[in-house]
GROMACS .gro file of C-alpha atoms in nm:
model
  434
    1MET     CA    1  13.174  11.459   8.842
    2SER     CA    2  13.057  11.140   9.011
    3GLN     CA    3  13.067  10.804   8.836
    4LEU     CA    4  12.686  10.796   8.839
    5ARG     CA    5  12.658  11.137   8.674
    6ASN     CA    6  12.925  11.048   8.414
    7THR     CA    7  12.757  10.717   8.333
    8LEU     CA    8  12.415  10.880   8.314
    9PHE     CA    9  12.542  11.151   8.078
   10ARG     CA   10  12.704  10.889   7.855
   11LYS     CA   11  12.375  10.699   7.841
   12ILE     CA   12  12.184  11.018   7.760
   13GLU     CA   13  12.419  11.093   7.470
   14GLU     CA   14  12.359  10.738   7.341
   15GLN     CA   15  11.981  10.765   7.367
   16ARG     CA   16  11.921  11.108   7.215
   17PRO     CA   17  11.998  11.004   6.853
   18ARG     CA   18  11.762  10.708   6.888
   19ILE     CA   19  11.476  10.940   6.984
   20THR     CA   20  11.559  11.178   6.699
   21ARG     CA   21  11.566  10.897   6.444
   22LEU     CA   22  11.240  10.742   6.563
   23LEU     CA   23  11.061  11.075   6.541
   24LYS     CA   24  11.214  11.182   6.208
   25GLU     CA   25  11.210  10.854   6.015
   26HIS     CA   26  10.941  10.644   6.181
   27GLY     CA   27  10.710  10.891   6.353
   28GLN     CA   28  10.402  10.778   6.159
   29VAL     CA   29  10.434  10.408   6.245
   30THR     CA   30  10.123  10.296   6.436
   31LEU     CA   31  10.185  10.145   6.778
   32ASP     CA   32   9.828  10.078   6.887
   33LYS     CA   33   9.464  10.155   6.826
   34VAL     CA   34   9.209  10.285   7.075
   35SER     CA   35   8.862  10.144   7.128
   36ILE     CA   36   8.563  10.317   7.280
   37ALA     CA   37   8.595  10.086   7.582
   38GLN     CA   38   8.953  10.201   7.634
   39ALA     CA   39   8.866  10.569   7.595
   40ILE     CA   40   8.587  10.544   7.853
   41GLY     CA   41   8.767  10.289   8.069
   42GLY     CA   42   9.070  10.492   8.175
   43VAL     CA   43   9.285  10.437   7.862
   44ARG     CA   44   9.367  10.095   8.004
   45GLY     CA   45   9.617   9.899   7.798
   46VAL     CA   46   9.677  10.166   7.533
   47LYS     CA   47  10.045  10.173   7.436
   48CYS     CA   48  10.120  10.545   7.448
   49LEU     CA   49  10.380  10.597   7.723
   50VAL     CA   50  10.757  10.550   7.690
   51THR     CA   51  10.999  10.443   7.962
   52ASP     CA   52  11.306  10.222   7.980
   53ILE     CA   53  11.308  10.220   8.360
   54SER     CA   54  11.065   9.930   8.402
   55TYR     CA   55  10.825   9.711   8.208
   56LEU     CA   56  10.532   9.509   8.339
   57ASP     CA   57  10.530   9.165   8.183
   58PRO     CA   58  10.196   8.982   8.225
   59GLU     CA   59  10.375   8.655   8.301
   60GLU     CA   60  10.695   8.761   8.479
   61GLY     CA   61  10.583   9.076   8.658
   62VAL     CA   62  10.782   9.397   8.670
   63ARG     CA   63  11.123   9.404   8.505
   64PHE     CA   64  11.362   9.673   8.622
   65ARG     CA   65  11.585   9.774   8.330
   66GLY     CA   66  11.514   9.433   8.175
   67LYS     CA   67  11.582   9.231   8.490
   68THR     CA   68  11.320   9.038   8.686
   69ILE     CA   69  11.293   9.098   9.059
   70PRO     CA   70  11.501   8.790   9.150
   71GLU     CA   71  11.762   8.888   8.891
   72THR     CA   72  11.770   9.243   9.025
   73PHE     CA   73  11.822   9.133   9.385
   74ALA     CA   74  12.089   8.885   9.278
   75ALA     CA   75  12.284   9.132   9.064
   76LEU     CA   76  12.306   9.441   9.286
   77PRO     CA   77  12.576   9.489   9.552
   78LYS     CA   78  12.455   9.388   9.899
   79VAL     CA   79  12.480   9.582  10.221
   80PRO     CA   80  12.752   9.412  10.433
   81GLY     CA   81  12.588   9.155  10.660
   82SER     CA   82  12.263   9.168  10.462
   83GLU     CA   83  12.107   8.961  10.186
   84TYR     CA   84  11.950   9.274  10.036
   85PRO     CA   85  12.100   9.539   9.807
   86PHE     CA   86  12.176   9.901   9.876
   87VAL     CA   87  11.886  10.122   9.767
   88GLU     CA   88  12.153  10.364   9.645
   89GLY     CA   89  12.290  10.098   9.410
   90PHE     CA   90  11.940  10.034   9.284
   91TRP     CA   91  11.907  10.409   9.210
   92TYR     CA   92  12.228  10.388   9.004
   93PHE     CA   93  12.086  10.087   8.820
   94LEU     CA   94  11.750  10.250   8.739
   95LEU     CA   95  11.916  10.568   8.614
   96THR     CA   96  12.178  10.402   8.394
   97GLY     CA   97  12.063  10.049   8.320
   98GLU     CA   98  12.407   9.927   8.434
   99VAL     CA   99  12.460   9.718   8.746
  100PRO     CA  100  12.699   9.922   8.961
  101THR     CA  101  13.012   9.785   9.121
  102MET     CA  102  13.045   9.803   9.498
  103GLU     CA  103  13.274  10.104   9.452
  104GLN     CA  104  13.016  10.286   9.239
  105THR     CA  105  12.741  10.196   9.485
  106LEU     CA  106  12.934  10.325   9.785
  107GLU     CA  107  13.004  10.648   9.600
  108VAL     CA  108  12.628  10.703   9.571
  109VAL     CA  109  12.586  10.610   9.940
  110GLU     CA  110  12.836  10.880  10.035
  111ASP     CA  111  12.682  11.130   9.794
  112PHE     CA  112  12.336  11.074   9.945
  113LYS     CA  113  12.477  11.129  10.294
  114THR     CA  114  12.585  11.481  10.189
  115ARG     CA  115  12.229  11.548  10.069
  116ARG     CA  116  12.036  11.404  10.367
  117GLN     CA  117  11.999  11.717  10.577
  118VAL     CA  118  11.636  11.829  10.574
  119PRO     CA  119  11.583  12.206  10.615
  120ASP     CA  120  11.452  12.295  10.961
  121TYR     CA  121  11.157  12.482  10.812
  122VAL     CA  122  11.021  12.154  10.676
  123PHE     CA  123  11.001  12.004  11.025
  124GLU     CA  124  10.855  12.329  11.158
  125ALA     CA  125  10.586  12.318  10.889
  126LEU     CA  126  10.503  11.956  10.977
  127ARG     CA  127  10.478  12.038  11.348
  128ALA     CA  128  10.238  12.323  11.265
  129MET     CA  129   9.997  12.081  11.097
  130PRO     CA  130   9.705  11.917  11.286
  131ARG     CA  131   9.818  11.589  11.442
  132ASP     CA  132   9.516  11.410  11.296
  133LEU     CA  133   9.610  11.510  10.939
  134HIS     CA  134   9.662  11.206  10.717
  135PRO     CA  135  10.034  11.119  10.693
  136MET     CA  136  10.014  11.121  10.312
  137ALA     CA  137   9.892  11.482  10.323
  138MET     CA  138  10.187  11.560  10.551
  139LEU     CA  139  10.432  11.393  10.314
  140SER     CA  140  10.294  11.571  10.008
  141ALA     CA  141  10.305  11.905  10.189
  142ALA     CA  142  10.660  11.850  10.314
  143ILE     CA  143  10.780  11.773   9.962
  144VAL     CA  144  10.621  12.079   9.804
  145VAL     CA  145  10.736  12.304  10.091
  146MET     CA  146  11.094  12.215   9.995
  147GLN     CA  147  11.036  12.347   9.643
  148ARG     CA  148  11.236  12.655   9.741
  149GLU     CA  149  11.543  12.429   9.725
  150SER     CA  150  11.487  12.338   9.359
  151VAL     CA  151  11.802  12.361   9.148
  152PHE     CA  152  11.594  12.312   8.832
  153ALA     CA  153  11.366  12.609   8.908
  154LYS     CA  154  11.665  12.833   8.982
  155ARG     CA  155  11.858  12.740   8.668
  156TYR     CA  156  11.548  12.755   8.447
  157ASN     CA  157  11.480  13.109   8.567
  158GLU     CA  158  11.841  13.202   8.498
  159GLY     CA  159  11.814  13.060   8.148
  160MET     CA  160  11.957  12.733   8.019
  161GLY     CA  161  11.939  12.525   7.704
  162LYS     CA  162  11.687  12.245   7.670
  163GLU     CA  163  11.965  11.989   7.632
  164ASP     CA  164  12.080  12.075   7.986
  165PHE     CA  165  11.742  12.031   8.159
  166TRP     CA  166  11.836  11.681   8.278
  167ASP     CA  167  12.124  11.803   8.493
  168PRO     CA  168  11.932  12.015   8.748
  169MET     CA  169  11.646  11.761   8.740
  170TYR     CA  170  11.902  11.497   8.837
  171GLU     CA  171  12.027  11.721   9.119
  172ASP     CA  172  11.675  11.783   9.247
  173SER     CA  173  11.592  11.413   9.226
  174CYS     CA  174  11.903  11.310   9.420
  175ASN     CA  175  11.847  11.580   9.682
  176LEU     CA  176  11.483  11.493   9.726
  177LEU     CA  177  11.530  11.117   9.732
  178ALA     CA  178  11.811  11.138   9.988
  179LYS     CA  179  11.586  11.340  10.223
  180LEU     CA  180  11.271  11.130  10.196
  181PRO     CA  181  11.365  10.867  10.462
  182ALA     CA  182  11.417  11.141  10.723
  183ILE     CA  183  11.091  11.316  10.631
  184ALA     CA  184  10.890  10.992  10.631
  185ALA     CA  185  11.037  10.875  10.962
  186PHE     CA  186  10.980  11.220  11.117
  187ILE     CA  187  10.612  11.207  11.019
  188TYR     CA  188  10.581  10.867  11.185
  189ARG     CA  189  10.752  10.974  11.507
  190LEU     CA  190  10.558  11.303  11.510
  191LYS     CA  191  10.214  11.148  11.467
  192TYR     CA  192  10.243  10.816  11.645
  193LYS     CA  193  10.535  10.839  11.889
  194GLY     CA  194  10.468  11.168  12.069
  195ASP     CA  195  10.692  11.386  11.853
  196THR     CA  196  11.013  11.202  11.944
  197PRO     CA  197  11.228  11.216  11.629
  198ILE     CA  198  11.543  11.007  11.604
  199PRO     CA  199  11.844  11.169  11.431
  200SER     CA  200  12.003  11.026  11.121
  201ASP     CA  201  12.303  10.797  11.166
  202PRO     CA  202  12.579  10.906  10.926
  203GLU     CA  203  12.721  10.554  10.916
  204LEU     CA  204  12.408  10.393  10.772
  205ASP     CA  205  12.278  10.344  10.420
  206PHE     CA  206  11.937  10.458  10.289
  207GLY     CA  207  11.736  10.160  10.417
  208GLY     CA  208  11.936  10.114  10.736
  209ASP     CA  209  11.906  10.478  10.834
  210PHE     CA  210  11.532  10.477  10.769
  211ALA     CA  211  11.491  10.182  11.010
  212ASN     CA  212  11.711  10.364  11.261
  213MET     CA  213  11.504  10.685  11.241
  214MET     CA  214  11.183  10.482  11.275
  215GLY     CA  215  11.323  10.329  11.594
  216ILE     CA  216  11.283   9.970  11.473
  217ALA     CA  217  11.561   9.715  11.522
  218PRO     CA  218  11.702   9.480  11.255
  219PRO     CA  219  11.598   9.300  11.047
  220TYR     CA  220  11.360   9.590  10.974
  221ASP     CA  221  11.649   9.756  10.790
  222ASP     CA  222  11.622   9.471  10.539
  223VAL     CA  223  11.245   9.515  10.526
  224ALA     CA  224  11.303   9.878  10.428
  225ARG     CA  225  11.557   9.791  10.158
  226MET     CA  226  11.333   9.519  10.013
  227TYR     CA  227  11.015   9.724  10.039
  228PHE     CA  228  11.154  10.037   9.875
  229ILE     CA  229  11.300   9.843   9.583
  230LEU     CA  230  10.987   9.632   9.528
  231HIS     CA  231  10.760   9.938   9.525
  232SER     CA  232  10.990  10.164   9.322
  233ASP     CA  233  10.840  10.145   8.975
  234HIS     CA  234  10.569   9.961   8.784
  235GLU     CA  235  10.573  10.104   8.433
  236SER     CA  236  10.441  10.455   8.373
  237GLY     CA  237  10.068  10.401   8.350
  238ASN     CA  238   9.987  10.368   8.720
  239VAL     CA  239   9.846  10.681   8.884
  240SER     CA  240  10.148  10.787   9.091
  241ALA     CA  241  10.401  10.736   8.810
  242HIS     CA  242  10.183  10.889   8.540
  243THR     CA  243  10.087  11.188   8.755
  244THR     CA  244  10.450  11.263   8.841
  245ARG     CA  245  10.555  11.248   8.476
  246LEU     CA  246  10.251  11.444   8.356
  247VAL     CA  247  10.323  11.734   8.592
  248ALA     CA  248  10.694  11.722   8.509
  249SER     CA  249  10.611  11.739   8.137
  250ALA     CA  250  10.501  12.098   8.198
  251LEU     CA  251  10.863  12.160   8.310
  252ALA     CA  252  10.758  12.162   8.674
  253ASP     CA  253  11.049  12.068   8.900
  254ALA     CA  254  11.087  11.742   9.091
  255TYR     CA  255  10.929  11.881   9.409
  256TYR     CA  256  10.602  11.987   9.247
  257SER     CA  257  10.594  11.671   9.036
  258LEU     CA  258  10.658  11.419   9.313
  259SER     CA  259  10.415  11.593   9.547
  260ALA     CA  260  10.147  11.552   9.280
  261GLY     CA  261  10.238  11.185   9.234
  262VAL     CA  262  10.217  11.125   9.609
  263ASN     CA  263   9.866  11.270   9.606
  264GLY     CA  264   9.769  11.018   9.338
  265LEU     CA  265   9.921  10.734   9.537
  266SER     CA  266   9.697  10.817   9.834
  267GLY     CA  267   9.380  10.698   9.659
  268PRO     CA  268   9.209  10.374   9.772
  269LEU     CA  269   9.233  10.230   9.419
  270HIS     CA  270   9.613  10.270   9.425
  271GLY     CA  271   9.838  10.294   9.730
  272LEU     CA  272   9.578  10.239  10.001
  273ALA     CA  273   9.508   9.884   9.884
  274ASN     CA  274   9.766   9.724  10.116
  275GLN     CA  275   9.598   9.849  10.433
  276GLU     CA  276   9.258   9.731  10.308
  277VAL     CA  277   9.400   9.381  10.261
  278LEU     CA  278   9.542   9.377  10.614
  279ARG     CA  279   9.216   9.502  10.761
  280TRP     CA  280   9.028   9.226  10.579
  281ILE     CA  281   9.271   8.956  10.699
  282GLN     CA  282   9.248   9.077  11.058
  283SER     CA  283   8.868   9.087  11.046
  284LYS     CA  284   8.869   8.721  10.947
  285MET     CA  285   9.092   8.637  11.245
  286GLU     CA  286   8.864   8.834  11.479
  287LYS     CA  287   8.556   8.645  11.360
  288LEU     CA  288   8.731   8.322  11.456
  289GLY     CA  289   8.830   8.450  11.800
  290GLY     CA  290   9.188   8.518  11.699
  291LYS     CA  291   9.247   8.163  11.578
  292LEU     CA  292   9.361   8.045  11.238
  293PRO     CA  293   9.079   7.893  11.033
  294THR     CA  294   9.095   7.552  10.874
  295GLU     CA  295   9.124   7.544  10.497
  296GLU     CA  296   8.759   7.439  10.479
  297GLU     CA  297   8.649   7.731  10.696
  298LEU     CA  298   8.854   7.972  10.490
  299GLU     CA  299   8.710   7.837  10.165
  300ARG     CA  300   8.353   7.888  10.293
  301TYR     CA  301   8.441   8.242  10.403
  302LEU     CA  302   8.583   8.324  10.060
  303TRP     CA  303   8.272   8.194   9.886
  304ASP     CA  304   8.054   8.399  10.121
  305THR     CA  305   8.264   8.705  10.038
  306LEU     CA  306   8.230   8.654   9.661
  307ASN     CA  307   7.860   8.564   9.675
  308SER     CA  308   7.788   8.884   9.866
  309GLY     CA  309   7.925   9.083   9.572
  310GLN     CA  310   8.258   9.168   9.735
  311VAL     CA  311   8.609   9.093   9.610
  312ILE     CA  312   8.896   8.911   9.779
  313PRO     CA  313   9.139   9.194   9.860
  314GLY     CA  314   9.493   9.151   9.734
  315TYR     CA  315   9.397   8.911   9.454
  316GLY     CA  316   9.385   9.004   9.088
  317HIS     CA  317   9.583   9.256   8.884
  318ALA     CA  318   9.513   9.476   8.584
  319VAL     CA  319   9.807   9.336   8.386
  320LEU     CA  320   9.963   9.037   8.564
  321ARG     CA  321   9.834   8.687   8.492
  322ARG     CA  322  10.055   8.507   8.743
  323THR     CA  323  10.151   8.549   9.108
  324ASP     CA  324  10.309   8.891   9.154
  325PRO     CA  325  10.686   8.840   9.205
  326ARG     CA  326  10.675   9.122   9.461
  327PHE     CA  327  10.440   8.903   9.665
  328THR     CA  328  10.679   8.609   9.629
  329ALA     CA  329  10.978   8.818   9.739
  330GLN     CA  330  10.797   8.918  10.057
  331MET     CA  331  10.688   8.558  10.118
  332ASP     CA  332  11.055   8.456  10.104
  333PHE     CA  333  11.137   8.716  10.368
  334CYS     CA  334  10.853   8.599  10.592
  335GLU     CA  335  10.956   8.236  10.564
  336LYS     CA  336  11.295   8.331  10.702
  337TYR     CA  337  11.206   8.590  10.965
  338LEU     CA  338  10.844   8.541  11.074
  339PRO     CA  339  10.732   8.192  10.973
  340ASP     CA  340  10.513   8.146  11.283
  341ASP     CA  341  10.335   8.482  11.268
  342ASP     CA  342   9.958   8.414  11.270
  343LEU     CA  343   9.876   8.674  11.008
  344TYR     CA  344  10.148   8.540  10.782
  345GLN     CA  345  10.014   8.188  10.832
  346LEU     CA  346   9.674   8.312  10.714
  347VAL     CA  347   9.836   8.478  10.411
  348LYS     CA  348   9.997   8.142  10.325
  349MET     CA  349   9.665   7.964  10.362
  350LEU     CA  350   9.492   8.223  10.145
  351TYR     CA  351   9.756   8.169   9.878
  352LYS     CA  352   9.671   7.800   9.883
  353VAL     CA  353   9.291   7.835   9.889
  354ALA     CA  354   9.195   8.164   9.721
  355PRO     CA  355   9.318   8.092   9.364
  356LYS     CA  356   9.112   7.774   9.330
  357VAL     CA  357   8.803   7.949   9.470
  358LEU     CA  358   8.847   8.238   9.226
  359LYS     CA  359   8.900   7.996   8.936
  360ALA     CA  360   8.581   7.811   9.028
  361HIS     CA  361   8.397   8.142   9.064
  362GLY     CA  362   8.503   8.222   8.709
  363LYS     CA  363   8.480   8.601   8.708
  364ALA     CA  364   8.836   8.696   8.803
  365ARG     CA  365   9.074   8.744   8.510
  366ASN     CA  366   9.368   8.680   8.741
  367PRO     CA  367   9.315   8.460   9.050
  368TRP     CA  368   9.665   8.519   9.187
  369PRO     CA  369   9.789   8.750   9.464
  370ASN     CA  370   9.943   9.090   9.401
  371VAL     CA  371  10.194   9.283   9.612
  372ASP     CA  372   9.923   9.418   9.846
  373ALA     CA  373   9.826   9.068   9.960
  374GLN     CA  374  10.133   9.057  10.181
  375SER     CA  375  10.301   9.391  10.244
  376GLY     CA  376  10.086   9.516  10.533
  377VAL     CA  377  10.139   9.195  10.729
  378ILE     CA  378  10.515   9.253  10.744
  379GLN     CA  379  10.477   9.612  10.862
  380TRP     CA  380  10.229   9.506  11.132
  381HIS     CA  381  10.468   9.237  11.255
  382TYR     CA  382  10.742   9.495  11.313
  383GLY     CA  383  10.515   9.723  11.511
  384ILE     CA  384  10.388   9.964  11.246
  385THR     CA  385  10.023   9.912  11.333
  386GLN     CA  386   9.898  10.244  11.197
  387TYR     CA  387   9.728  10.159  10.866
  388ASP     CA  388   9.739  10.514  10.735
  389TYR     CA  389  10.118  10.515  10.740
  390TYR     CA  390  10.162  10.223  10.501
  391THR     CA  391  10.115  10.437  10.192
  392VAL     CA  392  10.393  10.670  10.308
  393LEU     CA  393  10.628  10.372  10.290
  394PHE     CA  394  10.496  10.298   9.942
  395ALA     CA  395  10.558  10.661   9.844
  396VAL     CA  396  10.924  10.657   9.951
  397GLY     CA  397  10.983  10.353   9.734
  398ARG     CA  398  10.781  10.482   9.440
  399ALA     CA  399  10.987  10.804   9.442
  400ILE     CA  400  11.291  10.607   9.324
  401GLY     CA  401  11.128  10.505   8.998
  402VAL     CA  402  10.938  10.823   8.918
  403LEU     CA  403  11.235  11.050   8.989
  404ALA     CA  404  11.452  10.838   8.761
  405ASN     CA  405  11.183  10.866   8.494
  406ILE     CA  406  11.147  11.245   8.504
  407THR     CA  407  11.525  11.284   8.490
  408TRP     CA  408  11.525  11.083   8.168
  409ASP     CA  409  11.219  11.268   8.036
  410ARG     CA  410  11.413  11.593   8.053
  411ALA     CA  411  11.726  11.430   7.909
  412LEU     CA  412  11.538  11.307   7.602
  413GLY     CA  413  11.333  11.624   7.562
  414TYR     CA  414  10.991  11.463   7.592
  415PRO     CA  415  10.724  11.730   7.531
  416LEU     CA  416  10.426  11.850   7.728
  417GLU     CA  417  10.177  11.564   7.757
  418ARG     CA  418   9.847  11.666   7.596
  419PRO     CA  419   9.602  11.392   7.485
  420LYS     CA  420   9.300  11.489   7.274
  421SER     CA  421   8.947  11.457   7.407
  422ILE     CA  422   8.625  11.375   7.220
  423THR     CA  423   8.260  11.399   7.320
  424LEU     CA  424   8.002  11.127   7.380
  425ASP     CA  425   7.820  11.248   7.068
  426MET     CA  426   8.133  11.190   6.864
  427MET     CA  427   8.176  10.838   7.001
  428GLU     CA  428   7.813  10.750   6.934
  429LYS     CA  429   7.854  10.873   6.575
  430VAL     CA  430   8.166  10.656   6.530
  431ALA     CA  431   7.976  10.359   6.680
  432GLY     CA  432   7.686  10.414   6.439
  433ILE     CA  433   7.436  10.502   6.711
  434GLN     CA  434   7.155  10.725   6.582
   0.00000   0.00000   0.00000
């Protein structure tokens, strides 16, 4: 057994008694209460999901296994010649909560290489699809088409004990995750580059091979590593994470579950936000004849936007009350590799001007930028100018977190998720409305 599998199993054995004790001895302890506003408003803020993979702190942003984004990047083993970690090492970290050594990381790198080969029928299915099909629909379809490869489905049908469910879910998750870069890159080359796929390079890591198969030179390999880690997980309540875990709670395998999560990510209130930000930034540049505005011009434009009833895309967050650290991490990359890019210069100016405008406006709970305020600009700079593809990149990253979560869900025996519904009449009665 690999070091990752051994470490994961040890962690599972440590966690199971904790779950048993909480349920048996403290199951009636109240964690939260639910208001009518929360019930109608999407259950926002209700503490009713459990995950150790990540936590969203309102002040510090997402913490992966207790570590902030800067701490995570600093702790993980780096790809030789790069300032960014191996995605494979990050996978080890999310699954176990332990920072892997370089030896443990490279073992996962080699393991993923043995799992990379995508079945030919997946590519044949993608080629049979209309070329104008949205790339997210292609990705979701490709994932669910591979369901025939599911180890979990096979072993479940053969019969296995509940305590062993985690093992084939782990296998499915590793197999699926290792194949996603090739599938995502194939979709890009199929749709936008005249069906000219680039083969995998067996010498490269997860992020490096993705850049290779996209046909984009370094430092885009570092963009991929950074992007996939930053977008990997964001607690369990967001649509893509929650959908994946909800479907998996029915004992659906990783293929069905991730395909469902990808479908949730495709919505304009979730994964599509980054392309809307970029489109808005570019429209501002076009109105000025392709020139950067002055701070005064930008401030007037922002006020016009708000006074017309619109929002400033990329600013505000449901939970965060500070600048999103994922935004800051991407700013650091841009300062090093594309400091003179016009779109990046406008992003910097927005960061300087927009918060004070939003504070003066007084209606935004959080006047600071989120991850979407920046991510599309980087992709555009490196030649990925097809807006619709940006969410595919998001999906590859998000798969890391949600697949780690559903592996742990099976390890700890979490049950079928089944909230209770009430009617409007019931709520009006509770509220005292006659």
